[in-house]
């Protein structure tokens, strides 16, 4: 089991208002699964993704990543777990504007101290695979949305993460480009990478083997799309 | 990673050109100021430090314990050096050095065949070149000064006379000076004293010549020499001071109020002011002041970087959020962000060095130095360290602030600017403007005080008066004026001088009424033996002194040939009359040189500088004094001086006519203040410029960020003026807060500085009001241009952007 949460709660407090984003949420995700998370705006999808991605911590409850409790880890330790095991894909691509395509993809390996020659090799291989090699020296703003998201996916997987967290990866793309990205994710999943994806699109959600629906910070239904082997 | 960081930083600069330029201009001007000040401070701190045994090299100082207070002098008796070596075990070597001051002119003429050169000479005991490090090119330091017929000359002199420094030992040179004349053999050649040496001299004579030619020079009671010591390596300075405290009293019963102490020679240049017999600062004050100014200017420039970086944080959120998400640690990001400010600093350094090179000649003019950017490892490493530290200071807060963002919120595009952060930014702007305002107030105060010194009625007239030195033989009561020696030549000169067309009056004196007023101790004005004697300023003047300087006589008469006045006749000022308690001073007898009579009283006038109060003054009379003062008819200066020159040359075969205007000499007393004022002008101007650059950047960013708000307000009916007012009010409040803080601080600083002067300006309201209004207007202009532009944009455009 790669992810197991037990009674996760996340409460946001501002001066006067208290908002419960996650309410006693418990889920389990096995290694190799492709889980889609759906639900209306404000149901806690993104909060859940942030906690699963270890860029935010729960107010209470436990989060086991590969059977280790990580919810209560210090920021430094979480950052270590993150860079070695996780890859992120965002709706708004989140490429760094000042870096070229090549440099954006290469970036995560700099924090895992991969030697320069190896970085170059892996980046080039991935760009080739994503059909982006001819754009390697372009800056993000010179690319189309679909191209940017392919670069973002390449960046997410360059360190061979065990888990990819995709937050509405097709939200800013037209259907053709969205399809491309989904196929890449499905392909990665078929090669063994666990994927957790937030989406509004039923079509995209069905690329996964299981759909979890959230409402008001709680799981309302879990549908198995196809049996996970 | 380094490569990655540098690349990213450079691309960032390229992308945000305006803030990059604002930061670059601010930091480079700030750094240029700091580097110029560093060069100056470094030069000041390095004065006299080049001697090999700097740590052991001390000078003996003399405290004279007068009733009116302790006076400190560096002139000590000639026999002291030898006695100290004999009696104080810690003293390894000691020398007496005399700079011909007793003949009121260190300048003499050395000549070889037809060639004559005016030179500055000193007398010294034999170990001069062992104590000081002035390397010898010819001769050895053990014996170069062991013969009183030998002289040691500078490299320049040797080249001047012989075109070489080789084999000049043994060659003969003729010496002409008021003190004595003769033919001397070159015994050695020394390298010219470096610029950072306080003592500058061209030739060294044997000390015995001084004693041979001035019968008082060898006595314990005559303070004819500066005494320098080399202490043993492990000597305890406090112990030495204890041992020598009453050293002179033991040598001569008249010296009971003379106390000695030692001061490290190289520290004397900066610590040359004494109060109550103890070191009380001096030039070190300016070194500290300017170091502080440099620091503040760098801080002001750094604040720009801090403010612009944190204000523009939203532009950096994405990079920081993504990097944190994919695993960059906070320290990774801090290094990246700090690297940015440090890299910027180094880019600024390149420009700063160009600025320094460009302004160095002017800076040298103002400071009176000869600074240069000679490439050496010390200088380079100092520059690099200053630059690195500046970059670090500028970057540390933004790095800390930006790297602390939570990745989850920055990726959502949410950046909660807390109340505290806004205040830090405002606080930094307040800090900048407070400093700038203090600079400007300081500048105005110094300027006003200098104006006061120039325009204050001193009670005498220094306009159109020139002074010069009679350099031919002149005898006085101390140096063998007798029937054999007379000063007839000098008197003829004075008589003819008075006849020169354009000369209104002429007089003569000993010393100098501006910088060197003689004093005499042991003055008593009653028969009561128990009355303590006083030390009174007592210049020695010739005929027509009061007339020449326009000093008002209020009682009695002045010195006159008619009455055959001699040394026993005195004229006092009002303060002296008051001190002595005489209602009718004229005709009163006081004891100064014996039985002396007061023949006149003059109105108090302000001799010396405005640093000091008017003290009691007694004019002594001696027509045999070589410092000549001439009042010239206004408008005829050029022609008259030409005629005086011709006359002077008739009486001086060897010496050129060198004169100075008294009003210029007076201004020279305030040389350091004038320099500080000049420098402050530039530095406060720059401080304002850099602060405004920062404000400009902030204003630009704020209007940019509030573009949509401006559009909505305009749609809802706000006028351009209303929007400008809204946008500027924030900045106005900030600057007004800076004004409120700066006024009391600058008031206190100005007050403290003015305490140095006995006569000072009053700190009036406008000294603070004008800078405040000036800064406010500059700030409005800076911000206003931006806001008017933003407010005038058609709202359709700004709203469409969304």
GROMACS .gro file of N, CA and C in nm, chain A residues 8 26 48 66 70 73 147 159 188 192:
model
   30
    8UNK      N    1  -0.820   1.202   0.843
    8UNK     CA    2  -0.753   1.330   0.813
    8UNK      C    3  -0.851   1.446   0.830
   26UNK      N    4  -1.060   0.915   0.537
   26UNK     CA    5  -0.971   0.798   0.535
   26UNK      C    6  -0.976   0.733   0.397
   48UNK      N    7  -0.664   1.784  -0.024
   48UNK     CA    8  -0.621   1.645  -0.012
   48UNK      C    9  -0.494   1.622  -0.093
   66UNK      N   10   0.392   0.490   0.199
   66UNK     CA   11   0.472   0.367   0.199
   66UNK      C   12   0.491   0.316   0.342
   70UNK      N   13   0.391   1.030   0.765
   70UNK     CA   14   0.462   1.149   0.715
   70UNK      C   15   0.387   1.278   0.748
   73UNK      N   16   0.583   1.497   0.986
   73UNK     CA   17   0.727   1.519   0.964
   73UNK      C   18   0.760   1.669   0.954
  147UNK      N   19   0.187   2.159  -2.527
  147UNK     CA   20   0.332   2.137  -2.520
  147UNK      C   21   0.384   2.164  -2.378
  159UNK      N   22   1.250   1.201  -1.227
  159UNK     CA   23   1.320   1.134  -1.116
  159UNK      C   24   1.262   0.995  -1.087
  188UNK      N   25   0.215   0.572  -1.835
  188UNK     CA   26   0.305   0.566  -1.718
  188UNK      C   27   0.250   0.469  -1.615
  192UNK      N   28   0.371   0.099  -1.417
  192UNK     CA   29   0.386   0.073  -1.273
  192UNK      C   30   0.381   0.194  -1.183
   0.00000   0.00000   0.00000
